[in-house]
Coordinates of C-alpha atoms and ligand atoms in Angstrom, one line a residue:
Chain G
X1 CA -6.9 8.2 -31.1
X2 CA -7.6 6.2 -34.2
X3 CA -7.6 2.9 -32.3
X4 CA -10.6 3.8 -30.2
X5 CA -12.7 3.4 -33.3
X6 CA -12.0 -0.3 -33.2
X7 CA -11.7 -1.3 -29.6
X8 CA -10.0 -4.7 -29.1
X9 CA -11.0 -6.5 -25.9
X10 CA -8.1 -6.5 -23.4
X11 CA -6.9 -9.7 -22.1
X12 CA -8.2 -10.0 -18.6
X13 CA -5.5 -9.8 -16.0
X14 CA -5.6 -12.6 -13.5
X15 CA -4.6 -12.1 -9.9
X16 CA -1.2 -10.5 -9.8
X17 CA -0.4 -11.0 -13.5
X18 CA 0.4 -7.9 -15.5
X19 CA -1.2 -7.4 -18.8
X20 CA 1.7 -7.0 -21.2
X21 CA -0.1 -7.0 -24.5
X22 CA 2.5 -9.4 -25.8
X23 CA 2.1 -11.0 -29.2
X24 CA -0.8 -8.9 -30.5
X25 CA -2.7 -10.5 -33.3
X26 CA -2.0 -9.5 -36.9
X27 CA -5.3 -7.6 -37.0
X28 CA -4.4 -5.6 -33.9
X29 CA -1.0 -4.8 -35.4
X30 CA -2.7 -3.4 -38.5
X31 CA -5.1 -1.4 -36.4
X32 CA -2.2 0.0 -34.5
X33 CA 0.1 0.9 -37.4
X34 CA -2.2 1.8 -40.3
X35 CA -2.2 5.5 -39.6
X36 CA 1.6 5.6 -39.9
X37 CA 1.6 3.3 -43.0
X38 CA -1.0 5.5 -44.7
X39 CA 1.0 8.6 -44.1
X40 CA 4.1 7.0 -45.7
X41 CA 2.0 5.8 -48.7
X42 CA 0.5 9.3 -49.2
X43 CA 3.9 10.9 -49.0
X44 CA 5.6 8.6 -51.5
X45 CA 2.5 8.8 -53.8
X46 CA 2.6 12.6 -53.8
X47 CA 6.4 12.5 -54.4
X48 CA 5.9 10.2 -57.4
X49 CA 3.0 12.3 -58.9
X50 CA 5.0 15.5 -58.5
X51 CA 8.1 13.9 -60.1
X52 CA 6.0 12.7 -63.0
X53 CA 4.1 15.9 -63.6
X54 CA 5.6 19.2 -62.5
X55 CA 9.1 17.9 -62.6
X56 CA 8.7 15.6 -65.6
X57 CA 12.0 15.3 -67.5
X58 CA 13.7 17.3 -64.8
X59 CA 15.1 14.4 -62.7
X60 CA 18.1 16.6 -61.8
X61 CA 15.6 18.7 -59.7
X62 CA 13.3 16.0 -58.3
X63 CA 13.9 12.3 -59.3
X64 CA 10.9 10.1 -58.6
X65 CA 11.0 7.5 -55.8
X66 CA 11.4 4.6 -58.2
X67 CA 14.4 6.2 -59.9
X68 CA 16.0 6.9 -56.5
X69 CA 15.5 3.3 -55.4
X70 CA 16.8 2.0 -58.8
X71 CA 19.9 4.3 -58.6
X72 CA 20.5 3.2 -55.0
X73 CA 20.4 -0.4 -56.0
X74 CA 22.9 0.2 -58.9
X75 CA 25.4 1.9 -56.5
X76 CA 24.6 -0.4 -53.6
X77 CA 28.2 -1.3 -53.0
X78 CA 29.1 2.3 -52.5
X79 CA 26.0 3.0 -50.4
X80 CA 26.8 0.1 -48.1
X81 CA 30.5 0.9 -47.7
X82 CA 29.9 4.5 -47.0
X83 CA 27.0 3.7 -44.7
X84 CA 29.3 1.5 -42.8
X85 CA 31.9 4.2 -42.4
X86 CA 29.2 6.6 -41.2
X87 CA 27.8 4.0 -38.9
X88 CA 31.1 3.3 -37.2
X89 CA 31.8 7.0 -36.6
X90 CA 28.3 7.6 -35.3
X91 CA 28.5 4.7 -33.0
X92 CA 31.8 5.8 -31.5
X93 CA 30.6 9.4 -31.3
X94 CA 27.4 8.2 -29.6
X95 CA 29.3 6.1 -27.1
X96 CA 31.6 9.0 -26.3
X97 CA 28.7 11.3 -25.7
X98 CA 26.9 8.8 -23.5
X99 CA 30.0 8.2 -21.3
X100 CA 30.9 11.9 -21.2
X101 CA 27.3 13.1 -20.8
X102 CA 26.4 10.7 -18.0
X103 CA 29.7 11.2 -16.2
X104 CA 29.3 15.0 -16.1
X105 CA 25.6 14.6 -15.2
X106 CA 26.5 12.4 -12.2
X107 CA 29.2 14.9 -11.1
X108 CA 26.7 17.8 -11.4
X109 CA 24.0 15.8 -9.6
X110 CA 26.4 15.2 -6.7
X111 CA 27.4 18.7 -6.0
X112 CA 25.6 22.0 -6.4
X113 CA 28.9 23.8 -6.7
X114 CA 29.9 21.5 -9.6
X115 CA 26.5 22.1 -11.2
X116 CA 26.9 25.8 -11.0
X117 CA 30.4 25.8 -12.5
X118 CA 29.9 23.1 -15.2
X119 CA 26.4 23.7 -16.4
X120 CA 27.1 27.1 -18.1
X121 CA 29.8 25.5 -20.1
X122 CA 27.5 22.7 -21.2
X123 CA 25.0 25.3 -22.3
X124 CA 27.7 27.3 -24.1
X125 CA 28.7 24.1 -26.0
X126 CA 25.1 23.6 -26.8
X127 CA 24.3 27.0 -28.2
X128 CA 27.5 27.4 -30.1
X129 CA 27.0 26.0 -33.6
X130 CA 29.4 23.0 -33.8
X131 CA 30.0 23.9 -37.4
X132 CA 31.6 27.1 -36.2
X133 CA 34.1 25.3 -33.9
X134 CA 34.7 22.5 -36.4
X135 CA 37.8 24.3 -37.8
X136 CA 39.2 24.4 -34.2
X137 CA 38.6 20.7 -33.8
X138 CA 40.3 20.1 -37.1
X139 CA 43.4 22.2 -36.1
X140 CA 43.7 20.2 -32.9
X141 CA 43.0 16.7 -34.2
X142 CA 43.6 16.9 -37.9
X143 CA 41.6 15.9 -41.0
X144 CA 40.8 12.4 -39.7
X145 CA 38.0 10.3 -38.4
X146 CA 38.9 11.3 -34.8
X147 CA 37.7 14.8 -35.6
X148 CA 34.5 13.4 -37.2
X149 CA 33.8 11.4 -34.0
X150 CA 34.4 14.4 -31.8
X151 CA 32.0 16.5 -33.8
X152 CA 29.4 13.8 -33.6
X153 CA 29.9 13.4 -29.9
X154 CA 29.8 17.2 -29.3
X155 CA 26.4 17.4 -31.0
X156 CA 25.0 14.3 -29.2
X157 CA 26.4 15.3 -25.8
X158 CA 24.0 17.9 -24.4
X159 CA 20.6 16.0 -24.4
X160 CA 22.3 13.1 -22.6
X161 CA 23.9 15.4 -20.0
X162 CA 20.7 17.4 -19.5
X163 CA 18.3 14.5 -19.2
X164 CA 20.6 12.3 -17.0
X165 CA 21.1 15.3 -14.7
X166 CA 17.4 16.0 -14.6
X167 CA 16.6 12.4 -13.8
X168 CA 19.3 12.1 -11.1
X169 CA 18.1 15.2 -9.2
X170 CA 14.4 14.4 -9.4
X171 CA 14.4 11.4 -7.1
X172 CA 11.2 11.3 -4.9
X173 CA 11.9 12.8 -1.5
X174 CA 10.1 10.1 0.4
X175 CA 12.0 7.4 -1.4
X176 CA 15.3 9.1 -0.5
X177 CA 14.2 9.3 3.1
X178 CA 13.2 5.6 3.1
X179 CA 16.8 4.8 2.2
X180 CA 18.2 7.3 4.6
X181 CA 16.2 5.8 7.5
X182 CA 17.9 2.5 6.6
X183 CA 21.3 4.1 6.7
X184 CA 22.0 3.1 3.1
X185 CA 25.3 4.2 1.8
X186 CA 25.8 6.5 -1.2
X187 CA 26.7 3.9 -3.7
X188 CA 23.8 1.6 -2.8
X189 CA 21.4 4.5 -2.8
X190 CA 22.7 5.5 -6.2
X191 CA 22.4 2.0 -7.6
X192 CA 19.1 0.9 -6.1
X193 CA 17.3 4.2 -6.1
X194 CA 18.6 7.2 -8.0
X195 CA 19.9 5.5 -11.1
X196 CA 16.7 3.4 -11.7
X197 CA 14.5 6.4 -10.9
X198 CA 16.5 8.4 -13.6
X199 CA 16.2 5.8 -16.3
X200 CA 13.1 7.1 -18.0
X201 CA 14.7 10.5 -18.3
X202 CA 18.0 9.0 -19.4
X203 CA 16.3 7.1 -22.1
X204 CA 14.6 10.2 -23.4
X205 CA 18.0 11.8 -23.7
X206 CA 19.5 8.7 -25.4
X207 CA 16.7 8.8 -28.0
X208 CA 17.2 12.4 -28.9
X209 CA 21.0 11.9 -29.1
X210 CA 20.7 8.8 -31.3
X211 CA 19.6 10.8 -34.2
X212 CA 22.0 13.6 -33.4
X213 CA 25.0 11.3 -33.4
X214 CA 24.2 10.4 -37.0
X215 CA 23.5 14.1 -37.9
X216 CA 26.8 15.1 -36.3
X217 CA 28.7 12.4 -38.2
X218 CA 27.3 13.6 -41.5
X219 CA 28.2 17.1 -40.6
X220 CA 31.8 16.1 -39.7
X221 CA 32.1 14.2 -43.0
X222 CA 30.9 17.4 -44.9
X223 CA 33.7 19.4 -43.2
X224 CA 36.5 16.8 -43.0
X225 CA 35.9 14.6 -46.1
X226 CA 37.1 11.0 -46.6
X227 CA 39.5 11.0 -43.6
X228 CA 41.5 8.0 -44.8
X229 CA 38.8 5.3 -44.8
X230 CA 36.2 4.8 -47.4
X231 CA 34.2 8.1 -47.4
X232 CA 31.0 8.1 -45.3
X233 CA 27.6 9.1 -46.6
X234 CA 28.3 12.7 -45.9
X235 CA 31.2 12.6 -48.3
X236 CA 29.1 10.8 -51.0
X237 CA 26.4 13.4 -50.7
X238 CA 28.9 16.2 -51.3
X239 CA 30.4 14.4 -54.2
X240 CA 27.1 13.6 -55.9
X241 CA 26.1 17.2 -55.5
X242 CA 29.3 18.4 -57.1
X243 CA 28.6 16.4 -60.3
X244 CA 24.9 17.3 -60.1
X245 CA 23.9 13.6 -60.0
X246 CA 20.6 14.2 -58.2
X247 CA 19.3 10.6 -58.2
X248 CA 22.5 9.5 -56.5
X249 CA 22.3 12.4 -54.1
X250 CA 18.8 11.4 -53.2
X251 CA 19.8 7.7 -52.8
X252 CA 22.6 8.7 -50.3
X253 CA 20.2 11.0 -48.4
X254 CA 17.7 8.2 -48.3
X255 CA 20.4 5.9 -46.9
X256 CA 21.3 8.5 -44.3
X257 CA 17.7 8.8 -43.2
X258 CA 17.4 5.1 -43.0
X259 CA 20.5 4.9 -40.9
X260 CA 19.3 7.6 -38.5
X261 CA 15.9 5.9 -38.2
X262 CA 17.5 2.5 -37.5
X263 CA 19.6 4.1 -34.8
X264 CA 16.6 5.8 -33.2
X265 CA 14.5 2.7 -33.5
X266 CA 17.0 0.4 -31.9
X267 CA 17.5 2.8 -29.0
X268 CA 13.8 3.4 -28.6
X269 CA 13.2 -0.4 -28.6
X270 CA 15.8 -1.0 -26.0
X271 CA 14.4 1.8 -23.9
X272 CA 10.9 0.4 -24.2
X273 CA 12.1 -3.0 -23.1
X274 CA 13.6 -1.5 -20.0
X275 CA 10.5 0.5 -19.1
X276 CA 7.6 -1.6 -20.4
X277 CA 7.0 -3.4 -17.1
X278 CA 6.8 -0.4 -14.8
X279 CA 6.8 3.0 -16.5
X280 CA 3.7 4.9 -17.6
X281 CA 5.4 6.0 -20.9
X282 CA 5.6 2.3 -22.0
X283 CA 2.0 1.4 -21.4
X284 CA 0.4 -0.4 -24.4
X285 CA -2.5 1.7 -25.6
X286 CA -4.5 -1.2 -27.0
X287 CA -3.6 -4.0 -24.7
X288 CA -4.4 -2.2 -21.4
Chain B
X1 CA -14.4 7.7 32.3
X2 CA -13.7 11.4 33.1
X3 CA -10.6 10.7 35.1
X4 CA -9.0 8.9 32.2
X5 CA -9.2 12.0 30.1
X6 CA -6.3 13.4 31.9
X7 CA -4.8 16.5 30.4
X8 CA -1.3 15.7 29.5
X9 CA 0.9 18.7 29.1
X10 CA 4.4 17.8 30.4
X11 CA 6.3 14.6 29.8
X12 CA 3.9 11.7 30.0
X13 CA 6.3 9.2 31.5
X14 CA 4.3 8.9 34.6
X15 CA 1.0 8.8 32.9
X16 CA -1.3 6.3 34.7
X17 CA -2.6 4.8 31.5
X18 CA 0.5 3.1 30.1
X19 CA 0.1 -0.5 31.0
X20 CA 3.6 -1.0 32.3
X21 CA 4.9 1.9 34.3
X22 CA 8.3 0.4 34.5
X23 CA 8.7 -0.3 30.8
X24 CA 11.6 1.7 29.4
X25 CA 10.9 4.9 27.4
X26 CA 11.5 4.1 23.7
X27 CA 10.6 7.6 22.3
X28 CA 11.0 10.8 24.3
X29 CA 9.8 14.0 22.8
X30 CA 10.7 16.9 25.0
X31 CA 9.3 20.4 24.6
X32 CA 9.7 20.3 20.9
X33 CA 9.0 23.3 18.6
X34 CA 9.2 23.1 14.9
X35 CA 9.1 26.3 12.8
X36 CA 9.6 25.7 9.1
X37 CA 11.7 28.1 7.1
X38 CA 8.6 29.8 5.7
X39 CA 7.5 30.6 9.2
X40 CA 4.9 27.9 9.7
X41 CA 4.7 27.0 13.3
X42 CA 4.1 23.3 12.9
X43 CA 4.7 22.1 16.4
X44 CA 4.5 24.1 19.6
X45 CA 6.0 22.8 22.9
X46 CA 5.1 19.2 22.2
X47 CA 6.1 16.6 24.8
X48 CA 5.4 12.9 24.6
X49 CA 6.9 9.7 26.0
X50 CA 6.2 6.4 24.5
X51 CA 7.1 3.3 26.5
X52 CA 8.2 -0.1 25.2
X53 CA 5.4 -2.1 23.5
X54 CA 2.9 0.7 23.7
X55 CA 0.8 1.8 20.7
X56 CA 0.1 5.5 20.9
X57 CA -2.3 7.0 18.4
X58 CA -2.0 10.7 17.4
X59 CA -5.1 12.3 16.0
X60 CA -5.9 15.8 15.0
X61 CA -7.1 18.1 12.3
X62 CA -5.3 18.1 9.0
X63 CA -2.2 20.3 9.0
X64 CA -1.8 20.2 12.8
X65 CA 1.7 18.8 12.6
X66 CA 1.2 15.0 12.9
X67 CA 3.5 14.1 10.1
X68 CA 6.0 16.7 11.2
X69 CA 6.0 15.0 14.7
X70 CA 6.7 11.6 13.2
X71 CA 9.4 12.9 10.9
X72 CA 11.1 14.6 13.8
X73 CA 11.0 11.4 15.8
X74 CA 12.5 9.5 12.9
X75 CA 15.2 12.1 12.6
X76 CA 14.1 13.1 9.1
X77 CA 13.7 16.7 10.3
X78 CA 15.3 18.4 13.2
X79 CA 13.2 20.3 15.8
X80 CA 13.7 24.1 15.9
X81 CA 14.2 23.6 19.7
X82 CA 13.6 20.8 22.2
X83 CA 14.8 17.2 21.6
X84 CA 13.4 14.0 20.1
X85 CA 15.1 10.9 21.3
X86 CA 14.7 7.3 20.3
X87 CA 16.2 4.7 22.7
X88 CA 19.6 3.3 21.7
X89 CA 19.6 0.4 19.3
X90 CA 16.0 1.0 18.2
X91 CA 15.7 1.2 14.4
X92 CA 12.4 2.7 13.6
X93 CA 10.4 1.6 10.5
X94 CA 8.5 4.4 8.9
X95 CA 5.4 3.9 6.9
X96 CA 4.8 7.1 4.9
X97 CA 1.5 8.7 4.2
X98 CA 2.1 7.8 0.5
X99 CA 3.0 4.2 -0.4
X100 CA 6.5 5.3 -1.6
X101 CA 7.1 2.1 -3.5
X102 CA 9.8 1.7 -6.1
X103 CA 7.9 1.3 -9.4
X104 CA 10.6 -0.6 -11.1
X105 CA 10.5 -3.4 -8.6
X106 CA 7.8 -6.1 -8.4
X107 CA 5.7 -6.3 -5.3
X108 CA 7.8 -9.0 -3.6
X109 CA 11.0 -7.1 -4.5
X110 CA 9.5 -4.0 -2.9
X111 CA 8.5 -6.0 0.2
X112 CA 12.0 -7.3 0.6
X113 CA 13.7 -4.0 -0.2
X114 CA 14.5 -2.8 3.4
X115 CA 15.7 -6.3 4.3
X116 CA 18.0 -6.5 1.3
X117 CA 19.3 -3.0 2.0
X118 CA 20.2 -3.9 5.6
X119 CA 22.1 -6.9 4.4
X120 CA 19.7 -9.8 5.1
X121 CA 20.5 -12.7 2.7
X122 CA 18.4 -13.0 -0.4
X123 CA 16.5 -16.2 0.4
X124 CA 15.6 -15.1 3.9
X125 CA 14.5 -11.7 2.7
X126 CA 12.3 -13.3 0.1
X127 CA 10.8 -15.6 2.7
X128 CA 10.0 -12.8 5.2
X129 CA 8.7 -10.6 2.4
X130 CA 6.2 -13.3 1.4
X131 CA 5.2 -13.8 5.0
X132 CA 4.5 -10.1 5.4
X133 CA 2.6 -9.9 2.1
X134 CA 0.4 -12.8 3.3
X135 CA -0.3 -10.9 6.5
X136 CA -1.6 -7.9 4.6
X137 CA -3.6 -10.1 2.2
X138 CA -1.4 -9.6 -0.9
X139 CA -0.4 -13.3 -1.5
X140 CA -0.7 -14.0 -5.2
X141 CA 0.6 -10.5 -6.3
X142 CA 4.3 -11.2 -5.8
X143 CA 5.2 -10.6 -9.4
X144 CA 2.9 -7.6 -10.0
X145 CA 4.5 -4.2 -10.5
X146 CA 3.1 -1.3 -8.3
X147 CA 1.3 0.3 -11.3
X148 CA -0.8 -2.8 -11.6
X149 CA -2.0 -2.5 -8.0
X150 CA -4.8 -0.4 -6.6
X151 CA -4.2 2.4 -4.2
X152 CA -5.2 0.4 -1.3
X153 CA -3.0 -2.6 -2.4
X154 CA 0.0 -0.3 -2.7
X155 CA -0.5 1.0 0.8
X156 CA -0.8 -2.6 2.1
X157 CA 2.4 -3.4 0.3
X158 CA 4.1 -0.4 1.8
X159 CA 3.0 -1.7 5.2
X160 CA 4.2 -5.2 4.4
X161 CA 7.6 -3.8 3.5
X162 CA 7.9 -2.4 7.1
X163 CA 6.3 -5.5 8.7
X164 CA 8.9 -7.7 7.0
X165 CA 11.6 -5.8 9.0
X166 CA 10.0 -6.9 12.3
X167 CA 11.1 -3.5 13.7
X168 CA 11.0 -2.6 17.4
X169 CA 9.4 0.8 16.6
X170 CA 6.8 1.5 14.1
X171 CA 6.1 5.1 12.9
X172 CA 2.9 4.9 11.0
X173 CA 1.6 7.9 9.2
X174 CA -2.0 7.3 8.3
X175 CA -1.2 3.9 6.8
X176 CA -4.8 2.9 6.4
X177 CA -6.4 6.2 5.3
X178 CA -6.5 5.1 1.6
X179 CA -8.2 1.9 2.3
X180 CA -11.9 1.0 2.2
X181 CA -13.6 0.5 5.5
X182 CA -13.7 -3.3 5.4
X183 CA -10.0 -3.7 4.5
X184 CA -9.2 -1.1 7.1
X185 CA -11.0 -3.1 9.8
X186 CA -9.3 -6.4 8.6
X187 CA -5.9 -4.8 8.8
X188 CA -6.7 -3.2 12.2
X189 CA -7.6 -6.7 13.5
X190 CA -4.5 -8.1 11.9
X191 CA -2.3 -5.5 13.4
X192 CA -3.8 -6.0 16.8
X193 CA -3.2 -9.7 16.5
X194 CA 0.4 -9.3 15.3
X195 CA 1.0 -6.9 18.2
X196 CA -0.4 -9.3 20.8
X197 CA 1.8 -12.2 19.6
X198 CA 4.8 -10.2 18.8
X199 CA 4.6 -6.9 20.6
X200 CA 6.2 -3.7 19.1
X201 CA 6.1 -0.1 20.0
X202 CA 4.2 2.1 17.6
X203 CA 3.1 5.7 17.0
X204 CA 0.1 5.6 14.8
X205 CA -1.1 8.8 13.1
X206 CA -4.7 8.5 12.0
X207 CA -7.8 10.5 11.2
X208 CA -10.0 7.6 12.2
X209 CA -11.5 7.6 15.8
X210 CA -12.5 3.9 15.7
X211 CA -9.0 2.9 14.6
X212 CA -7.3 5.0 17.2
X213 CA -9.4 3.5 20.0
X214 CA -9.2 0.0 18.7
X215 CA -5.4 -0.1 18.4
X216 CA -4.0 2.3 20.9
X217 CA -3.4 2.2 24.6
X218 CA -3.3 6.0 24.5
X219 CA -4.7 8.5 22.1
X220 CA -3.0 11.9 21.9
X221 CA -5.3 14.7 20.5
X222 CA -3.5 17.5 18.7
X223 CA -4.9 20.9 17.8
X224 CA -3.8 23.1 14.9
X225 CA -2.0 26.3 14.3
X226 CA 0.3 26.0 16.0
X227 CA 0.2 22.2 16.4
X228 CA 0.3 21.2 20.0
X229 CA -1.0 18.4 22.2
X230 CA -4.5 19.3 23.4
X231 CA -5.3 16.3 25.5
X232 CA -4.7 12.7 25.9
X233 CA -7.0 9.8 26.4
X234 CA -6.0 6.5 28.0
X235 CA -7.8 3.6 26.4
X236 CA -8.2 1.0 29.1
X237 CA -9.8 -1.6 26.9
X238 CA -8.5 -5.1 27.7
X239 CA -6.1 -7.1 25.5
X240 CA -6.2 -9.1 23.3
X241 CA -8.4 -6.9 21.2
X242 CA -10.3 -8.5 18.4
X243 CA -13.3 -7.4 16.4
X244 CA -15.6 -8.3 19.3
X245 CA -14.2 -5.3 21.2
X246 CA -16.0 -3.0 18.7
X247 CA -19.3 -4.2 20.1
X248 CA -18.7 -3.4 23.7
X249 CA -20.2 -0.3 25.3
X250 CA -16.7 0.7 26.7
X251 CA -15.4 0.9 23.2
X252 CA -18.3 3.0 22.0
X253 CA -18.0 5.4 25.0
X254 CA -14.2 5.8 24.3
X255 CA -15.1 6.7 20.7
X256 CA -17.6 9.3 21.9
X257 CA -15.2 10.8 24.3
X258 CA -12.5 11.0 21.7
X259 CA -15.0 12.6 19.3
X260 CA -15.8 15.3 21.8
X261 CA -12.1 16.0 22.4
X262 CA -11.4 16.1 18.7
X263 CA -14.2 18.7 18.1
X264 CA -12.8 20.8 20.9
X265 CA -9.3 20.5 19.3
X266 CA -10.7 21.6 15.9
X267 CA -12.5 24.6 17.3
Ligands
ATP1 N1 8.6 21.1 4.4 C1 7.7 22.0 4.8 N2 7.9 23.3 4.7 C2 7.1 24.2 5.1 N3 5.9 24.0 5.8 C3 5.6 22.7 6.0 C4 6.5 21.6 5.5 N4 5.9 20.4 5.8 C5 4.8 20.7 6.5 N5 4.6 22.1 6.6 C6 3.5 22.7 7.2 O1 3.5 22.3 8.6 C7 2.1 22.1 9.0 C8 2.0 20.7 9.5 O2 2.2 19.8 8.4 P1 2.0 18.2 8.6 O3 2.3 17.6 7.3 O4 2.9 17.8 9.8 O5 0.5 18.1 9.0 P2 -0.4 16.8 9.3 O6 -0.9 17.0 10.6 O7 0.4 15.6 9.0 O8 -1.5 17.0 8.2 P3 -2.4 15.8 7.4 O9 -3.3 15.3 8.4 O10 -3.1 16.6 6.4 O11 -1.4 14.9 6.9 C9 1.2 22.4 7.8 O12 0.7 23.7 8.0 C10 2.2 22.4 6.6 O13 1.8 23.3 5.7
MG2 MG1 0.3 14.1 7.5

């Protein structure tokens, strides 16, 4: 790990206090993030050089980063409005997939019979390309944002189902017996033991699905179009492509990427906040 | 000393060693066999009676079925045949071989867990949890999460969690085996002291001869494959027992006697 080259002294933990590595100094932040920053700089630099040399004068093939950002700024109103449409659909799709995925996971974790009868269907949903069943969804729900949300939810569903289920059935046997010896009821056992024990796994699923919910929304917008409201980023991308306005196309793609990243980052951060005190995955590599 | 090394094969209810012959039987294990589904014969014709306020130590080679015996008594596993009974109204507290803490709860919230689960109000749970943590020398670590505790501290916390319940019956599965010698002795002394002031019934599984002799009024020696009771030693050392007991010649000779029995069990 790059950070070991520059070891920062850990704050000594006093009796019972937990080293949290809160408020790392600016220097330590730089140490922690410079590899990622360098990679971004290299990528953008390479992109700029390619656009200026191999693709010079061919911005319809590869517009340079500066041009993309400039174009994005010029059409910022459209970018923001379409991003908002996409965001709303993605949020609803994500919420639906969370509720549905966790509900089915709980049912499957409760009964082996349920698991055996439901899990194959979840797998079938997962392996069937959603794009292939999009027409069916449209026939049922029409060319509207409901269909977009359903496509988004269908794509984000499986990782949540799978990870929640895995988490709920992996409770430590001794811990379960500890509760059993105390004659703790089903609900209290679920609430105080099985659910918290499953949280790291649930968060892993939520993180994967966060990006998938955005991807699913864009896919839905590709297939369904404006659906009444101001068209989402997926619609803008198709339209920019139709008129071969590549700088605009890139600007919308960039906005999509940023939206997905933000989604992922927020979910990751919330997950980290939940786990940082007790779970191994949230240990600070420098501070400890 | 020879006469105390009585071979106990049947129910031990009329064993001369138990201090109080009239005390009610709290745990009765009657001709219990346990054969796991993979064919492992973990317990063979095991019988044992533990009377009120008695500490019985169970010692024997690894894999001889000690944990299985405790789990059968707690009702966590059912015997293939024979019966395990615990007296009515007695709620056993089990201390597992592993600490079995909930990593998302702080030390104090782990220590109060069983109390909270059995409906004891928050404030009282917290108070008793702190008391128990002090007993096992964990005061000052209330807000620490298990991952920030050492292996020995985790085990002490697990012990505190059960101590806080003030149970009538303790089922202790090698609670001290992860501890260093000094901490182990301190906790042994502490447990002996707690027992003298506030007696409880306990079955203590251990690999440590000294600990068994120091704490128990009887030591049951088990042998392996299939696990069965080989012999039983009555420890007639006087109470209260404190660390001075370890210097007496009686103590030393009990340890020697147990050591010989244990070697025979392993052979
Ligand atoms: N769930 C199980 N399924 C099958 N076999 C088991 C199971 N639990 C224990 N055994 C077997 O039963 C025997 C006794 O196991 P047990 O855990 O009771 O031993 P032990 O005396 O507690 O050993 P140790 O001192 O190492 O803790 C062992 O041979 C073990 O492999
Ligand atoms: Mg064991």
